[in-house]
Coordinates of C-alpha atoms and ligand atoms in Angstrom, one line a residue:
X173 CA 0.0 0.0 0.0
X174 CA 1.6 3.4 -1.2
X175 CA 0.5 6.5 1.4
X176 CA 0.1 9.8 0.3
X177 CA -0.7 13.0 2.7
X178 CA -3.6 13.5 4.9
X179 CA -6.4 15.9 5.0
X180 CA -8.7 17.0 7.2
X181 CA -12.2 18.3 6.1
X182 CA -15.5 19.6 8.6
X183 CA -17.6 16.1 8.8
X184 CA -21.3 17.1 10.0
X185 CA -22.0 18.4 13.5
X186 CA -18.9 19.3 15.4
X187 CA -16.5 16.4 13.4
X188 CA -13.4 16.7 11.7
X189 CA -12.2 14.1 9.5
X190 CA -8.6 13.5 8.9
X191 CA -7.8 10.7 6.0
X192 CA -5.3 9.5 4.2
X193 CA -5.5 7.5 0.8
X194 CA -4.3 4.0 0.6
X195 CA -3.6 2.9 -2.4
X196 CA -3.9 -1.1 -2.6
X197 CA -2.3 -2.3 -6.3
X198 CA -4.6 -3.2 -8.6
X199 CA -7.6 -3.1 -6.0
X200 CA -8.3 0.6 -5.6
X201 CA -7.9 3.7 -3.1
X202 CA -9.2 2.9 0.3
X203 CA -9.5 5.9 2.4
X204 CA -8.3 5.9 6.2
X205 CA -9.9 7.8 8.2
X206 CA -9.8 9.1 12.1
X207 CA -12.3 11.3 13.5
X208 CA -12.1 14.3 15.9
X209 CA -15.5 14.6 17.5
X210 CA -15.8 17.5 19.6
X211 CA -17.5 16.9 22.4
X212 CA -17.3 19.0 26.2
X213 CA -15.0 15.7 26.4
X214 CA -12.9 15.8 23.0
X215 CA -12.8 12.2 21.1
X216 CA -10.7 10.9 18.5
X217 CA -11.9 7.8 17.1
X218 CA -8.6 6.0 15.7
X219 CA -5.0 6.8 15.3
X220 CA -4.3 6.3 11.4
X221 CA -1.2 4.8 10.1
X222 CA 2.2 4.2 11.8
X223 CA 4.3 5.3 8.2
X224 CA 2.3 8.8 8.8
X225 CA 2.5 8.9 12.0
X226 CA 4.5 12.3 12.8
X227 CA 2.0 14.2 9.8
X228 CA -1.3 12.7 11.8
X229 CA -0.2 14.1 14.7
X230 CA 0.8 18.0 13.2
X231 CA -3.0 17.6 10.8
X232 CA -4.7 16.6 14.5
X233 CA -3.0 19.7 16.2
X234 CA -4.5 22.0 13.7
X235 CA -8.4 20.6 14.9
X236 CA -7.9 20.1 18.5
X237 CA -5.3 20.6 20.9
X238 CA -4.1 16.9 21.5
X239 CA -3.7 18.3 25.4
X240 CA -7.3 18.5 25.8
X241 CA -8.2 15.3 24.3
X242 CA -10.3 13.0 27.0
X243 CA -10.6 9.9 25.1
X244 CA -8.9 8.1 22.3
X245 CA -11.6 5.3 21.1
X246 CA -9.8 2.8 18.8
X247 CA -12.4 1.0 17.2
X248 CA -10.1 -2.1 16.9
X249 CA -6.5 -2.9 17.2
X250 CA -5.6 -2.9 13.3
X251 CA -2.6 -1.1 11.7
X252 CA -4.3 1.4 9.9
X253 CA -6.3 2.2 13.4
X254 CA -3.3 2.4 15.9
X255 CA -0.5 3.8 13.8
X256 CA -0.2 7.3 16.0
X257 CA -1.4 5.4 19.3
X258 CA 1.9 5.2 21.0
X259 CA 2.6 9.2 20.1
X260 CA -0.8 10.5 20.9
X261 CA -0.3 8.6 24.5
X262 CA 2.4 11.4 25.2
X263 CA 1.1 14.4 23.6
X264 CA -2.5 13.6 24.9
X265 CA -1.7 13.0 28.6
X266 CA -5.1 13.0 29.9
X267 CA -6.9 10.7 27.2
X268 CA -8.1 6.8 28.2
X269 CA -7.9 4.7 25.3
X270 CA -11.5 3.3 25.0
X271 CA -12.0 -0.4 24.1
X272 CA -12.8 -3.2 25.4
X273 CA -11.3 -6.7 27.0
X274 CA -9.5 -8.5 24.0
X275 CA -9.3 -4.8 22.4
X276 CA -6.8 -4.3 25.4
X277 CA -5.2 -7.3 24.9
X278 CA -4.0 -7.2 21.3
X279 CA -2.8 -3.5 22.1
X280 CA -1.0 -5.1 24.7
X281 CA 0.7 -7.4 22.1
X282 CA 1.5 -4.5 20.3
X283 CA 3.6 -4.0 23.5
X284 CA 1.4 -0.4 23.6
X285 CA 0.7 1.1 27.4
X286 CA -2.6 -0.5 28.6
X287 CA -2.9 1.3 31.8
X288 CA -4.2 4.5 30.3
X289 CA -7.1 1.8 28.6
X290 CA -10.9 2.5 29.6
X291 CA -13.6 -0.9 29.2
X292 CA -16.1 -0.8 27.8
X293 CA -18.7 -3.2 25.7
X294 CA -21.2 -2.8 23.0
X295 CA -24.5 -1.9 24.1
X296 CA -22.6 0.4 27.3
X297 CA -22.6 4.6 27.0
X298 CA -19.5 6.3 27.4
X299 CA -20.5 9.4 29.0
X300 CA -18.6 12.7 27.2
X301 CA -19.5 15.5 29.2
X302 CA -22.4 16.6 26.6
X303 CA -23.6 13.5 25.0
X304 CA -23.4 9.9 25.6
X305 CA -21.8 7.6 23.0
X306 CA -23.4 4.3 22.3
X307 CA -20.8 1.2 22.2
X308 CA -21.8 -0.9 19.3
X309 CA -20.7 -3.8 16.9
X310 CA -21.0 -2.7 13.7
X311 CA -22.9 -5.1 10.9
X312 CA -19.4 -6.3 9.6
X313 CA -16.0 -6.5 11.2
X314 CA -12.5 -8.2 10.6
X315 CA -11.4 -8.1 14.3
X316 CA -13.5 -9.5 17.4
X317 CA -12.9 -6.3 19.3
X318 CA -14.2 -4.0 16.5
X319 CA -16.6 -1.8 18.1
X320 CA -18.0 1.3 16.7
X321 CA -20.8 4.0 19.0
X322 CA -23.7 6.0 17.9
X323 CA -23.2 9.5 18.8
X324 CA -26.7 9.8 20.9
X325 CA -27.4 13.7 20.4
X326 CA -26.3 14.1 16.8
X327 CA -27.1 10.6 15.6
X328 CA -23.9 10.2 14.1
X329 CA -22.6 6.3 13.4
X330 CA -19.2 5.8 13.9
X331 CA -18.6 2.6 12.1
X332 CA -15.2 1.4 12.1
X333 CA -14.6 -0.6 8.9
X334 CA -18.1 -1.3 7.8
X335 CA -19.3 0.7 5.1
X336 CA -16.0 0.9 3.7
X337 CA -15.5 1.0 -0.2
X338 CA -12.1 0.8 -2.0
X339 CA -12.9 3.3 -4.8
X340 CA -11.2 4.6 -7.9
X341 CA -9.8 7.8 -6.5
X342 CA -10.3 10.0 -3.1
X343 CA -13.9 11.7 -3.0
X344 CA -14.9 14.7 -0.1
X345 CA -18.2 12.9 0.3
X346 CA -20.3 9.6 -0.2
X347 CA -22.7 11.7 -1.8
X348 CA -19.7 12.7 -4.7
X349 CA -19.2 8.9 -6.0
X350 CA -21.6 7.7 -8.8
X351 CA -24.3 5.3 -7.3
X352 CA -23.6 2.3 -9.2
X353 CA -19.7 2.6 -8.4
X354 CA -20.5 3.0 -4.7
X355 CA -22.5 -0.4 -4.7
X356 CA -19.9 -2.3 -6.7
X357 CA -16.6 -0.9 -4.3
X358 CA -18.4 -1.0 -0.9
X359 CA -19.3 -5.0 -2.1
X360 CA -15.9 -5.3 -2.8
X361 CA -14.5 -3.8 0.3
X362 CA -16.9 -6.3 2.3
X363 CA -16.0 -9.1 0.7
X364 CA -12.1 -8.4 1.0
X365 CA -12.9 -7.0 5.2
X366 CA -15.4 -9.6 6.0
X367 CA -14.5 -12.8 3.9
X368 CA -17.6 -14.4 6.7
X369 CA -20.6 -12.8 4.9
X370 CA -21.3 -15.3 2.5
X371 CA -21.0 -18.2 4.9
X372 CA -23.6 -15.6 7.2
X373 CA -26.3 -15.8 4.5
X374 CA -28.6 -13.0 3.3
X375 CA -30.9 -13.7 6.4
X376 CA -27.9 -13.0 9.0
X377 CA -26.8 -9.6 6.5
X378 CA -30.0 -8.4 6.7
X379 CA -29.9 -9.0 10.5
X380 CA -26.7 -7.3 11.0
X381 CA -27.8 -4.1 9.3
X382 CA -30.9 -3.8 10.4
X383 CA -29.2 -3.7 14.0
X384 CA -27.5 -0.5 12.7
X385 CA -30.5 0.5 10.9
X386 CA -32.7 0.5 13.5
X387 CA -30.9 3.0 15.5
X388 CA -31.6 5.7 12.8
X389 CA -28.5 7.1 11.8
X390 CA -28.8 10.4 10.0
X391 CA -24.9 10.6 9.1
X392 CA -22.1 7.4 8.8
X393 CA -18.5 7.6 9.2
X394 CA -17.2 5.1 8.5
X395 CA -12.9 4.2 8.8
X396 CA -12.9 3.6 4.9
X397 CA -15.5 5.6 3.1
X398 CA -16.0 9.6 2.7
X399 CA -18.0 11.0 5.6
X400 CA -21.7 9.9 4.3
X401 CA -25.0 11.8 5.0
X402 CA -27.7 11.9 2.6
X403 CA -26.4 8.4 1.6
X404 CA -27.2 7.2 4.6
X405 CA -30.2 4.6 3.5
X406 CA -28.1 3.8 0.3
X407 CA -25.2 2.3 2.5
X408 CA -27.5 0.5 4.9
X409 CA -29.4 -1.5 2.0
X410 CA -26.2 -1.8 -0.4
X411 CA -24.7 -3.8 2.9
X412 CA -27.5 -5.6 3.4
X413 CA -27.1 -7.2 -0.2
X414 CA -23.4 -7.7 0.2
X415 CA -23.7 -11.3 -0.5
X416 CA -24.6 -11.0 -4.1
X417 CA -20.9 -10.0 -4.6
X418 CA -18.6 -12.7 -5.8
X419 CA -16.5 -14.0 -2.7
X420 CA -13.1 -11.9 -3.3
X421 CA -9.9 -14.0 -3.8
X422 CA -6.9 -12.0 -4.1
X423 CA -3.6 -12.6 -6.4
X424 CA -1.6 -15.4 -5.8
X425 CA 2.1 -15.7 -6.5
X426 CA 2.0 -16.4 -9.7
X427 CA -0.6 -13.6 -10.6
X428 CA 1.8 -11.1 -8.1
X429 CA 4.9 -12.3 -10.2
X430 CA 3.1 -11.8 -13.6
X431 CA 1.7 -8.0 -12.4
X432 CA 5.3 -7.1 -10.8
X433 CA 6.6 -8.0 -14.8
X434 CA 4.1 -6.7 -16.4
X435 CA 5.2 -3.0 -14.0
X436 CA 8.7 -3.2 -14.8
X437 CA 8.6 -3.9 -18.1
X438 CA 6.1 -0.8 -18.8
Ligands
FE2_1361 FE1 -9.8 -3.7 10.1
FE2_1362 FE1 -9.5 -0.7 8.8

């Protein structure tokens, strides 16, 4: 995956973005995303990549003074999720990480502080000072600790890698990419981040979203997808469908040796 510079945009009610583009080789641009979500109790949600560390943490200063952040929540112990973790835990000296049991424990093998960590499971509130964040599992997942949280007063879903789409180039919102092409990448994105939706069956997909659904969210964030607002319904019934995607199986090393020729012969 090749990394190029982060940007921060306004995200709905009192969120900042910040995302860098990923580009996976022959797949697509998956954007990155972290959230600033300005609450009495500041939040970021995620920590973005290791390689960009340093730049995450100079884009984050320019939103929020990383001093007053209160709570770091890391949706789930990925690379893409923790990468600035172990800076933020000095410039931010008053966050808590929030996650939950085996959340702790993988960031634990990742040989990252765990006594600044702050439990927490889905279906709890985490109480921000303003507004109370809902804990939730999000429809699909590709770590056992992934857990996302409804933002109760502004109705915001904060939904770690579901919803995700691996697209054709970076877009400001979910709104800016064609329909069609928004179907066919966030199918393909679901496929590649939940390789268990097929085995789960329609009935289970439709399950799973409607959990999500049900909780009326008027704008989705999701960790790999532009901020998305009037697309909300779009997203929920695209996911819901997921399953009529072709199970994704990626290059092996024949295909890798034959794309690496084809590269440096061109
Ligand atoms: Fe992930
Ligand atoms: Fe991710």
């Amino acid at each position: 995956m090749s990394i190029s510079t982060i940007t921060t945009a306004r995200a709905g009610a009192d969120t900042h973005v910040l995302s860098t583009p990923g580009q996976l080789p022959g797949l697509g641009v998956l954007p990155i995303n972290a959230f600033v979500l300005h609450a009495r109790e500041p939040v970021l949600v995620d920590t973005g990549l290791a390689a960009t560390a340093s730049d995450f943490l100079q884009a984050l200063g320019a939103l929020v003074d990383p001093a007053d952040l209160r709570w770091i929540w890391i949706t789930h112990a990925d690379a893409d999720h923790v990468g600035a973790l172990r800076l933020l835990l000095e410039a931010a000296p008053r966050a808590r990480i929030v996650t939950n049991y085996l959340g702790l424990g993988k960031l634990a093998l990742q040989q990252l502080p765990v006594d600044r960590a702050y439990l927490i499971n889905p279906g709890q509130p985490l109480d921000v000072g303003d507004r109370q964040l809902l804990a939730l599992r999000p429809p699909l997942y590709d770590a056992p600790e992934t857990m996302g949280f409804l933002d109760m007063r502004t109705r915001q879903l904060f939904s770690s890698d579901a919803f995700g789409a691996l697209l054709d180039r970076s877009y400001e919102s979910a709104e800016a990419i064609a329909p069609a092409l928004l179907r066919e990448r966030l199918h393909l994105w679901a496929t590649i981040d939940a390789p268990w939706l097929h085995p789960l069956g329609r009935e289970g997909l439709v399950r799973a979203v409607r959990r999500v659904a049900d909780l009326a969210p008027e704008r989705i964030f999701s960790s790999h997808l532009p901020p998305a607002s009037a697309a909300v319904s779009a997203l929920l019934a695209h996911l819901a469908e997921a399953d009529t995607a072709v199970p994704f199986v990626g290059p092996d090393q024949a295909a890798l040796e034959a794309s690496v020729a084809e590269l440096t012969a061109a």
